[in-house]
């Protein structure tokens, strides 16, 4: 297929649905995701669409809602969730923060699980209603509707009261040179506090977030213990992360 034909297809999909992921476009075009990324870069520079993390949206579309983000990359999130679930073994107190991947993770937790969960992620609460063995402590603060999390000074002060065996961090962006960064400073500040109060930090990230950078620095990669992605642990795309002496799952 010629480049111009790919451009036409991408623009038709965006016009019809207002959004599309790299994965969806690559499948429909029968090309690699890297090819789709390059095409979208060209179209974005021309103002014909807006590039967002994981795909593109129409220039007239509103920013992706929380539900839109939750619906993206379902297969990747399931893989990450199953890997993360194994890391709960033996944990008595657990931190979980924001991010749509956490919805898949919490949904995968066995119904008979028993531990204490401390979170600022309001979106998780309805998923936990049937887990009678999980004690849920919700951190207060200012409610951010776009992320469905509580953030701010109050959240940080409350988080400092607790110690956890393990902290599951939802990643905004991960770069092998810069480290872990966040797009919202208040979210990043909460992550810093939770890291400092946990014995072990496990970062959950789909492959689309690798080698991307946001404006607020959370930590160096050497500060975390484990990185869980939807890729096989021996995938070459993860080679840049092995030098930090962290576990890669």
PDB file of C-alpha atoms in Angstrom:
ATOM      1  CA  UNK A   1       0.000   0.000   0.000  1.00  0.00           C
ATOM      2  CA  UNK A   2       1.305   3.436  -0.946  1.00  0.00           C
ATOM      3  CA  UNK A   3       1.988   6.022   1.746  1.00  0.00           C
ATOM      4  CA  UNK A   4      -0.747   8.270   0.387  1.00  0.00           C
ATOM      5  CA  UNK A   5      -3.238   5.390   0.631  1.00  0.00           C
ATOM      6  CA  UNK A   6      -2.243   4.810   4.265  1.00  0.00           C
ATOM      7  CA  UNK A   7      -2.707   8.509   4.997  1.00  0.00           C
ATOM      8  CA  UNK A   8      -6.175   8.417   3.453  1.00  0.00           C
ATOM      9  CA  UNK A   9      -7.152   5.337   5.483  1.00  0.00           C
ATOM     10  CA  UNK A  10      -5.893   6.823   8.762  1.00  0.00           C
ATOM     11  CA  UNK A  11      -7.763  10.079   8.205  1.00  0.00           C
ATOM     12  CA  UNK A  12     -10.988   8.240   7.331  1.00  0.00           C
ATOM     13  CA  UNK A  13     -10.776   6.188  10.540  1.00  0.00           C
ATOM     14  CA  UNK A  14     -10.094   9.288  12.656  1.00  0.00           C
ATOM     15  CA  UNK A  15     -12.956  11.163  10.995  1.00  0.00           C
ATOM     16  CA  UNK A  16     -15.370   8.278  11.608  1.00  0.00           C
ATOM     17  CA  UNK A  17     -14.435   7.451  15.204  1.00  0.00           C
ATOM     18  CA  UNK A  18     -12.607  10.586  16.453  1.00  0.00           C
ATOM     19  CA  UNK A  19      -9.757   8.388  17.710  1.00  0.00           C
ATOM     20  CA  UNK A  20      -7.637   5.355  16.850  1.00  0.00           C
ATOM     21  CA  UNK A  21      -4.722   3.509  18.423  1.00  0.00           C
ATOM     22  CA  UNK A  22      -1.442   2.623  16.708  1.00  0.00           C
ATOM     23  CA  UNK A  23      -2.293  -1.051  17.211  1.00  0.00           C
ATOM     24  CA  UNK A  24      -5.729  -0.781  15.578  1.00  0.00           C
ATOM     25  CA  UNK A  25      -4.384   1.140  12.592  1.00  0.00           C
ATOM     26  CA  UNK A  26      -1.451  -1.235  12.121  1.00  0.00           C
ATOM     27  CA  UNK A  27      -3.815  -4.223  12.035  1.00  0.00           C
ATOM     28  CA  UNK A  28      -6.246  -2.608   9.615  1.00  0.00           C
ATOM     29  CA  UNK A  29      -3.424  -1.475   7.316  1.00  0.00           C
ATOM     30  CA  UNK A  30      -1.379  -4.681   7.695  1.00  0.00           C
ATOM     31  CA  UNK A  31       1.779  -2.701   8.483  1.00  0.00           C
ATOM     32  CA  UNK A  32       3.993  -2.306  11.551  1.00  0.00           C
ATOM     33  CA  UNK A  33       3.128   0.043  14.403  1.00  0.00           C
ATOM     34  CA  UNK A  34       6.369   1.919  13.688  1.00  0.00           C
ATOM     35  CA  UNK A  35       5.090   2.669  10.180  1.00  0.00           C
ATOM     36  CA  UNK A  36       1.811   3.950  11.617  1.00  0.00           C
ATOM     37  CA  UNK A  37       3.688   6.153  14.110  1.00  0.00           C
ATOM     38  CA  UNK A  38       5.696   7.743  11.313  1.00  0.00           C
ATOM     39  CA  UNK A  39       2.562   8.331   9.242  1.00  0.00           C
ATOM     40  CA  UNK A  40       0.790   9.935  12.186  1.00  0.00           C
ATOM     41  CA  UNK A  41       3.808  12.176  12.842  1.00  0.00           C
ATOM     42  CA  UNK A  42       3.512  13.508   9.290  1.00  0.00           C
ATOM     43  CA  UNK A  43      -0.251  13.998   9.503  1.00  0.00           C
ATOM     44  CA  UNK A  44       0.020  15.659  12.917  1.00  0.00           C
ATOM     45  CA  UNK A  45       2.587  18.161  11.620  1.00  0.00           C
ATOM     46  CA  UNK A  46       0.123  19.039   8.875  1.00  0.00           C
ATOM     47  CA  UNK A  47      -2.601  19.656  11.455  1.00  0.00           C
ATOM     48  CA  UNK A  48      -4.834  16.901  10.083  1.00  0.00           C
ATOM     49  CA  UNK A  49      -4.963  15.029  13.392  1.00  0.00           C
ATOM     50  CA  UNK A  50      -3.563  15.237  16.921  1.00  0.00           C
ATOM     51  CA  UNK A  51      -1.045  12.673  18.111  1.00  0.00           C
ATOM     52  CA  UNK A  52      -1.684  11.368  21.631  1.00  0.00           C
ATOM     53  CA  UNK A  53      -0.052   8.630  23.675  1.00  0.00           C
ATOM     54  CA  UNK A  54      -0.828   5.350  21.949  1.00  0.00           C
ATOM     55  CA  UNK A  55      -2.550   6.769  18.889  1.00  0.00           C
ATOM     56  CA  UNK A  56      -4.257   9.828  17.441  1.00  0.00           C
ATOM     57  CA  UNK A  57      -7.461  11.823  17.785  1.00  0.00           C
ATOM     58  CA  UNK A  58      -9.381  14.228  15.602  1.00  0.00           C
ATOM     59  CA  UNK A  59      -8.290  17.898  15.868  1.00  0.00           C
ATOM     60  CA  UNK A  60     -11.874  18.746  16.873  1.00  0.00           C
ATOM     61  CA  UNK A  61     -12.157  15.997  19.478  1.00  0.00           C
ATOM     62  CA  UNK A  62     -11.932  16.670  23.184  1.00  0.00           C
ATOM     63  CA  UNK A  63      -8.985  15.126  25.060  1.00  0.00           C
ATOM     64  CA  UNK A  64      -9.492  11.419  25.661  1.00  0.00           C
ATOM     65  CA  UNK A  65     -11.750  10.750  28.621  1.00  0.00           C
ATOM     66  CA  UNK A  66     -10.840   8.377  31.435  1.00  0.00           C
ATOM     67  CA  UNK A  67     -13.189   5.774  29.939  1.00  0.00           C
ATOM     68  CA  UNK A  68     -11.612   6.197  26.491  1.00  0.00           C
ATOM     69  CA  UNK A  69      -8.181   5.558  28.013  1.00  0.00           C
ATOM     70  CA  UNK A  70      -9.529   2.606  29.993  1.00  0.00           C
ATOM     71  CA  UNK A  71     -10.795   1.029  26.765  1.00  0.00           C
ATOM     72  CA  UNK A  72      -7.437   1.301  24.989  1.00  0.00           C
ATOM     73  CA  UNK A  73      -4.963  -1.623  24.788  1.00  0.00           C
ATOM     74  CA  UNK A  74      -7.170  -4.188  26.595  1.00  0.00           C
ATOM     75  CA  UNK A  75      -4.977  -7.155  25.649  1.00  0.00           C
ATOM     76  CA  UNK A  76      -1.810  -5.438  26.868  1.00  0.00           C
ATOM     77  CA  UNK A  77      -3.462  -4.542  30.158  1.00  0.00           C
ATOM     78  CA  UNK A  78      -4.583  -8.138  30.705  1.00  0.00           C
ATOM     79  CA  UNK A  79      -1.020  -9.394  30.236  1.00  0.00           C
ATOM     80  CA  UNK A  80       0.325  -6.803  32.675  1.00  0.00           C
ATOM     81  CA  UNK A  81      -2.426  -7.566  35.190  1.00  0.00           C
ATOM     82  CA  UNK A  82      -1.675 -11.292  35.246  1.00  0.00           C
ATOM     83  CA  UNK A  83       2.038 -10.650  35.764  1.00  0.00           C
ATOM     84  CA  UNK A  84       1.351  -8.121  38.529  1.00  0.00           C
ATOM     85  CA  UNK A  85      -1.086 -10.434  40.283  1.00  0.00           C
ATOM     86  CA  UNK A  86       1.758 -12.866  41.034  1.00  0.00           C
ATOM     87  CA  UNK A  87       3.614 -10.101  42.888  1.00  0.00           C
ATOM     88  CA  UNK A  88       0.865  -9.873  45.514  1.00  0.00           C
ATOM     89  CA  UNK A  89       1.868 -13.167  47.120  1.00  0.00           C
ATOM     90  CA  UNK A  90       2.801 -12.642  50.754  1.00  0.00           C
ATOM     91  CA  UNK A  91       1.999  -8.913  50.776  1.00  0.00           C
ATOM     92  CA  UNK A  92       0.017  -7.683  53.780  1.00  0.00           C
ATOM     93  CA  UNK A  93      -0.174  -3.971  52.921  1.00  0.00           C
ATOM     94  CA  UNK A  94      -0.239  -2.720  49.334  1.00  0.00           C
ATOM     95  CA  UNK A  95      -0.191   0.719  47.688  1.00  0.00           C
ATOM     96  CA  UNK A  96      -1.906   1.118  44.307  1.00  0.00           C
ATOM     97  CA  UNK A  97      -2.121   4.512  42.615  1.00  0.00           C
ATOM     98  CA  UNK A  98      -3.802   5.877  39.489  1.00  0.00           C
ATOM     99  CA  UNK A  99      -3.926   4.795  35.874  1.00  0.00           C
ATOM    100  CA  UNK A 100      -6.286   2.750  33.744  1.00  0.00           C
ATOM    101  CA  UNK A 101      -3.974  -0.280  33.802  1.00  0.00           C
ATOM    102  CA  UNK A 102      -4.767  -0.535  37.515  1.00  0.00           C
ATOM    103  CA  UNK A 103      -8.402  -1.281  36.646  1.00  0.00           C
ATOM    104  CA  UNK A 104      -7.326  -4.420  34.798  1.00  0.00           C
ATOM    105  CA  UNK A 105      -4.923  -5.320  37.602  1.00  0.00           C
ATOM    106  CA  UNK A 106      -7.496  -5.026  40.389  1.00  0.00           C
ATOM    107  CA  UNK A 107     -10.094  -6.853  38.285  1.00  0.00           C
ATOM    108  CA  UNK A 108      -7.689  -9.806  38.074  1.00  0.00           C
ATOM    109  CA  UNK A 109      -7.197 -10.141  41.843  1.00  0.00           C
ATOM    110  CA  UNK A 110      -8.732 -13.402  43.150  1.00  0.00           C
ATOM    111  CA  UNK A 111     -11.992 -12.928  45.022  1.00  0.00           C
ATOM    112  CA  UNK A 112     -10.570 -14.645  48.120  1.00  0.00           C
ATOM    113  CA  UNK A 113      -7.473 -12.413  48.336  1.00  0.00           C
ATOM    114  CA  UNK A 114      -6.698 -10.966  51.758  1.00  0.00           C
ATOM    115  CA  UNK A 115      -4.560  -7.880  52.360  1.00  0.00           C
ATOM    116  CA  UNK A 116      -4.787  -4.170  53.173  1.00  0.00           C
ATOM    117  CA  UNK A 117      -5.017  -1.873  50.137  1.00  0.00           C
ATOM    118  CA  UNK A 118      -4.199   1.834  50.407  1.00  0.00           C
ATOM    119  CA  UNK A 119      -5.047   3.874  47.325  1.00  0.00           C
ATOM    120  CA  UNK A 120      -5.861   7.306  45.932  1.00  0.00           C
ATOM    121  CA  UNK A 121      -7.531   5.696  42.904  1.00  0.00           C
ATOM    122  CA  UNK A 122     -11.275   6.256  43.264  1.00  0.00           C
ATOM    123  CA  UNK A 123     -12.025   4.262  40.104  1.00  0.00           C
ATOM    124  CA  UNK A 124     -10.968   1.059  41.875  1.00  0.00           C
ATOM    125  CA  UNK A 125     -13.587   1.202  44.613  1.00  0.00           C
ATOM    126  CA  UNK A 126     -16.489  -0.317  42.683  1.00  0.00           C
ATOM    127  CA  UNK A 127     -14.227  -3.167  41.552  1.00  0.00           C
ATOM    128  CA  UNK A 128     -13.334  -4.006  45.151  1.00  0.00           C
ATOM    129  CA  UNK A 129     -16.855  -4.222  46.565  1.00  0.00           C
ATOM    130  CA  UNK A 130     -16.967  -8.026  46.351  1.00  0.00           C
ATOM    131  CA  UNK A 131     -13.476  -8.567  47.790  1.00  0.00           C
ATOM    132  CA  UNK A 132     -14.446  -8.929  51.442  1.00  0.00           C
ATOM    133  CA  UNK A 133     -10.936 -10.030  52.416  1.00  0.00           C
ATOM    134  CA  UNK A 134      -9.369  -6.774  51.223  1.00  0.00           C
ATOM    135  CA  UNK A 135      -9.363  -3.898  53.705  1.00  0.00           C
ATOM    136  CA  UNK A 136      -9.536  -0.695  51.660  1.00  0.00           C
ATOM    137  CA  UNK A 137      -8.113   2.617  52.888  1.00  0.00           C
ATOM    138  CA  UNK A 138      -8.796   5.580  50.598  1.00  0.00           C
ATOM    139  CA  UNK A 139      -6.423   8.537  50.711  1.00  0.00           C
ATOM    140  CA  UNK A 140      -8.246  11.879  50.778  1.00  0.00           C
ATOM    141  CA  UNK A 141      -7.371  15.030  48.881  1.00  0.00           C
ATOM    142  CA  UNK A 142      -8.523  16.962  45.838  1.00  0.00           C
ATOM    143  CA  UNK A 143     -10.437  14.807  43.351  1.00  0.00           C
ATOM    144  CA  UNK A 144      -9.074  14.940  39.797  1.00  0.00           C
ATOM    145  CA  UNK A 145     -11.931  13.927  37.503  1.00  0.00           C
ATOM    146  CA  UNK A 146      -9.741  13.301  34.463  1.00  0.00           C
ATOM    147  CA  UNK A 147      -7.673  10.674  36.299  1.00  0.00           C
ATOM    148  CA  UNK A 148     -10.277   9.673  38.927  1.00  0.00           C
ATOM    149  CA  UNK A 149      -7.673  10.015  41.676  1.00  0.00           C
ATOM    150  CA  UNK A 150      -7.269  12.092  44.825  1.00  0.00           C
ATOM    151  CA  UNK A 151      -4.158  14.277  44.765  1.00  0.00           C
ATOM    152  CA  UNK A 152      -2.636  17.259  46.526  1.00  0.00           C
ATOM    153  CA  UNK A 153      -1.148  18.112  49.907  1.00  0.00           C
ATOM    154  CA  UNK A 154      -3.781  16.203  51.891  1.00  0.00           C
ATOM    155  CA  UNK A 155      -3.173  13.046  49.858  1.00  0.00           C
ATOM    156  CA  UNK A 156       0.570  13.245  50.459  1.00  0.00           C
ATOM    157  CA  UNK A 157       0.152  13.888  54.200  1.00  0.00           C
ATOM    158  CA  UNK A 158      -2.156  10.905  54.594  1.00  0.00           C
ATOM    159  CA  UNK A 159       0.104   8.642  52.525  1.00  0.00           C
ATOM    160  CA  UNK A 160       3.042   9.409  54.814  1.00  0.00           C
ATOM    161  CA  UNK A 161       1.204   7.761  57.721  1.00  0.00           C
ATOM    162  CA  UNK A 162       1.471   4.296  56.180  1.00  0.00           C
ATOM    163  CA  UNK A 163       4.114   1.721  55.271  1.00  0.00           C
ATOM    164  CA  UNK A 164       3.527  -0.879  52.555  1.00  0.00           C
ATOM    165  CA  UNK A 165       5.178  -4.117  51.545  1.00  0.00           C
ATOM    166  CA  UNK A 166       4.766  -3.283  47.874  1.00  0.00           C
ATOM    167  CA  UNK A 167       3.729  -0.280  45.780  1.00  0.00           C
ATOM    168  CA  UNK A 168       2.232  -0.829  42.336  1.00  0.00           C
ATOM    169  CA  UNK A 169       2.892   2.354  40.374  1.00  0.00           C
ATOM    170  CA  UNK A 170       0.993   3.233  37.217  1.00  0.00           C
ATOM    171  CA  UNK A 171       3.514   4.747  34.822  1.00  0.00           C
ATOM    172  CA  UNK A 172       2.846   7.839  32.732  1.00  0.00           C
ATOM    173  CA  UNK A 173       6.143   7.768  30.842  1.00  0.00           C
ATOM    174  CA  UNK A 174       9.361   5.763  31.097  1.00  0.00           C
ATOM    175  CA  UNK A 175      12.628   6.663  29.420  1.00  0.00           C
ATOM    176  CA  UNK A 176      15.869   4.705  29.741  1.00  0.00           C
ATOM    177  CA  UNK A 177      17.863   7.946  30.125  1.00  0.00           C
ATOM    178  CA  UNK A 178      15.476  10.252  31.995  1.00  0.00           C
ATOM    179  CA  UNK A 179      13.655   7.753  34.222  1.00  0.00           C
ATOM    180  CA  UNK A 180       9.990   7.851  35.198  1.00  0.00           C
ATOM    181  CA  UNK A 181       8.051  11.059  34.601  1.00  0.00           C
ATOM    182  CA  UNK A 182       4.452  12.210  35.055  1.00  0.00           C
ATOM    183  CA  UNK A 183       2.239  14.551  33.042  1.00  0.00           C
ATOM    184  CA  UNK A 184       0.560  16.002  36.164  1.00  0.00           C
ATOM    185  CA  UNK A 185       2.762  17.297  38.979  1.00  0.00           C
ATOM    186  CA  UNK A 186       0.251  16.481  41.731  1.00  0.00           C
ATOM    187  CA  UNK A 187       0.163  12.863  40.553  1.00  0.00           C
ATOM    188  CA  UNK A 188       3.950  12.760  40.509  1.00  0.00           C
ATOM    189  CA  UNK A 189       4.202  14.101  44.055  1.00  0.00           C
ATOM    190  CA  UNK A 190       1.932  11.325  45.329  1.00  0.00           C
ATOM    191  CA  UNK A 191       4.074   8.739  43.541  1.00  0.00           C
ATOM    192  CA  UNK A 192       7.188  10.057  45.285  1.00  0.00           C
ATOM    193  CA  UNK A 193       5.583   9.726  48.721  1.00  0.00           C
ATOM    194  CA  UNK A 194       4.287   6.213  48.054  1.00  0.00           C
ATOM    195  CA  UNK A 195       7.702   5.107  46.814  1.00  0.00           C
ATOM    196  CA  UNK A 196       9.381   6.411  49.958  1.00  0.00           C
ATOM    197  CA  UNK A 197       6.884   4.517  52.125  1.00  0.00           C
ATOM    198  CA  UNK A 198       7.102   1.124  50.392  1.00  0.00           C
ATOM    199  CA  UNK A 199       9.659  -1.643  50.727  1.00  0.00           C
ATOM    200  CA  UNK A 200       9.311  -2.538  47.054  1.00  0.00           C
ATOM    201  CA  UNK A 201       8.171  -0.522  44.031  1.00  0.00           C
ATOM    202  CA  UNK A 202       6.749  -2.268  40.969  1.00  0.00           C
ATOM    203  CA  UNK A 203       6.024  -0.159  37.879  1.00  0.00           C
ATOM    204  CA  UNK A 204       3.277  -1.228  35.460  1.00  0.00           C
ATOM    205  CA  UNK A 205       3.599   0.058  31.901  1.00  0.00           C
ATOM    206  CA  UNK A 206       2.453  -0.942  28.444  1.00  0.00           C
ATOM    207  CA  UNK A 207       4.975  -0.794  25.616  1.00  0.00           C
ATOM    208  CA  UNK A 208       3.504   2.461  24.262  1.00  0.00           C
ATOM    209  CA  UNK A 209       4.863   4.342  27.294  1.00  0.00           C
ATOM    210  CA  UNK A 210       8.438   3.120  26.893  1.00  0.00           C
ATOM    211  CA  UNK A 211      10.957   5.726  25.714  1.00  0.00           C
ATOM    212  CA  UNK A 212       8.531   8.589  26.319  1.00  0.00           C
ATOM    213  CA  UNK A 213       8.995  11.586  28.614  1.00  0.00           C
ATOM    214  CA  UNK A 214       6.612  13.891  30.483  1.00  0.00           C
ATOM    215  CA  UNK A 215       7.510  17.124  32.257  1.00  0.00           C
ATOM    216  CA  UNK A 216       7.582  16.138  35.966  1.00  0.00           C
ATOM    217  CA  UNK A 217      10.389  13.865  37.159  1.00  0.00           C
ATOM    218  CA  UNK A 218       9.268  11.120  39.547  1.00  0.00           C
ATOM    219  CA  UNK A 219      12.423   9.041  39.945  1.00  0.00           C
ATOM    220  CA  UNK A 220      15.415   7.401  38.328  1.00  0.00           C
ATOM    221  CA  UNK A 221      14.903   3.884  37.021  1.00  0.00           C
ATOM    222  CA  UNK A 222      17.453   2.633  39.538  1.00  0.00           C
ATOM    223  CA  UNK A 223      15.026   3.638  42.319  1.00  0.00           C
ATOM    224  CA  UNK A 224      12.430   1.016  41.368  1.00  0.00           C
ATOM    225  CA  UNK A 225      12.612  -2.736  41.923  1.00  0.00           C
ATOM    226  CA  UNK A 226      10.531  -4.262  39.137  1.00  0.00           C
ATOM    227  CA  UNK A 227       9.227  -3.220  35.712  1.00  0.00           C
ATOM    228  CA  UNK A 228       6.209  -5.087  34.343  1.00  0.00           C
ATOM    229  CA  UNK A 229       5.201  -4.607  30.695  1.00  0.00           C
ATOM    230  CA  UNK A 230       3.092  -6.453  28.145  1.00  0.00           C
ATOM    231  CA  UNK A 231       6.243  -7.516  26.296  1.00  0.00           C
ATOM    232  CA  UNK A 232       8.084 -10.807  26.852  1.00  0.00           C
ATOM    233  CA  UNK A 233      10.820 -10.202  29.420  1.00  0.00           C
ATOM    234  CA  UNK A 234      13.517 -10.992  26.837  1.00  0.00           C
ATOM    235  CA  UNK A 235      12.161  -8.581  24.210  1.00  0.00           C
ATOM    236  CA  UNK A 236      14.943  -6.406  22.681  1.00  0.00           C
ATOM    237  CA  UNK A 237      12.799  -3.304  23.309  1.00  0.00           C
ATOM    238  CA  UNK A 238      13.604  -3.759  27.011  1.00  0.00           C
ATOM    239  CA  UNK A 239      17.374  -4.055  26.581  1.00  0.00           C
ATOM    240  CA  UNK A 240      18.013  -0.417  27.546  1.00  0.00           C
ATOM    241  CA  UNK A 241      16.411  -1.070  30.947  1.00  0.00           C
ATOM    242  CA  UNK A 242      18.492  -4.092  31.966  1.00  0.00           C
ATOM    243  CA  UNK A 243      21.538  -2.040  32.988  1.00  0.00           C
ATOM    244  CA  UNK A 244      19.638  -0.621  35.973  1.00  0.00           C
ATOM    245  CA  UNK A 245      19.715  -3.944  37.830  1.00  0.00           C
ATOM    246  CA  UNK A 246      15.931  -4.108  38.100  1.00  0.00           C
ATOM    247  CA  UNK A 247      13.681  -7.116  37.658  1.00  0.00           C
ATOM    248  CA  UNK A 248      11.921  -7.100  34.282  1.00  0.00           C
ATOM    249  CA  UNK A 249       8.756  -9.146  33.888  1.00  0.00           C
TER     250      UNK A 249
END
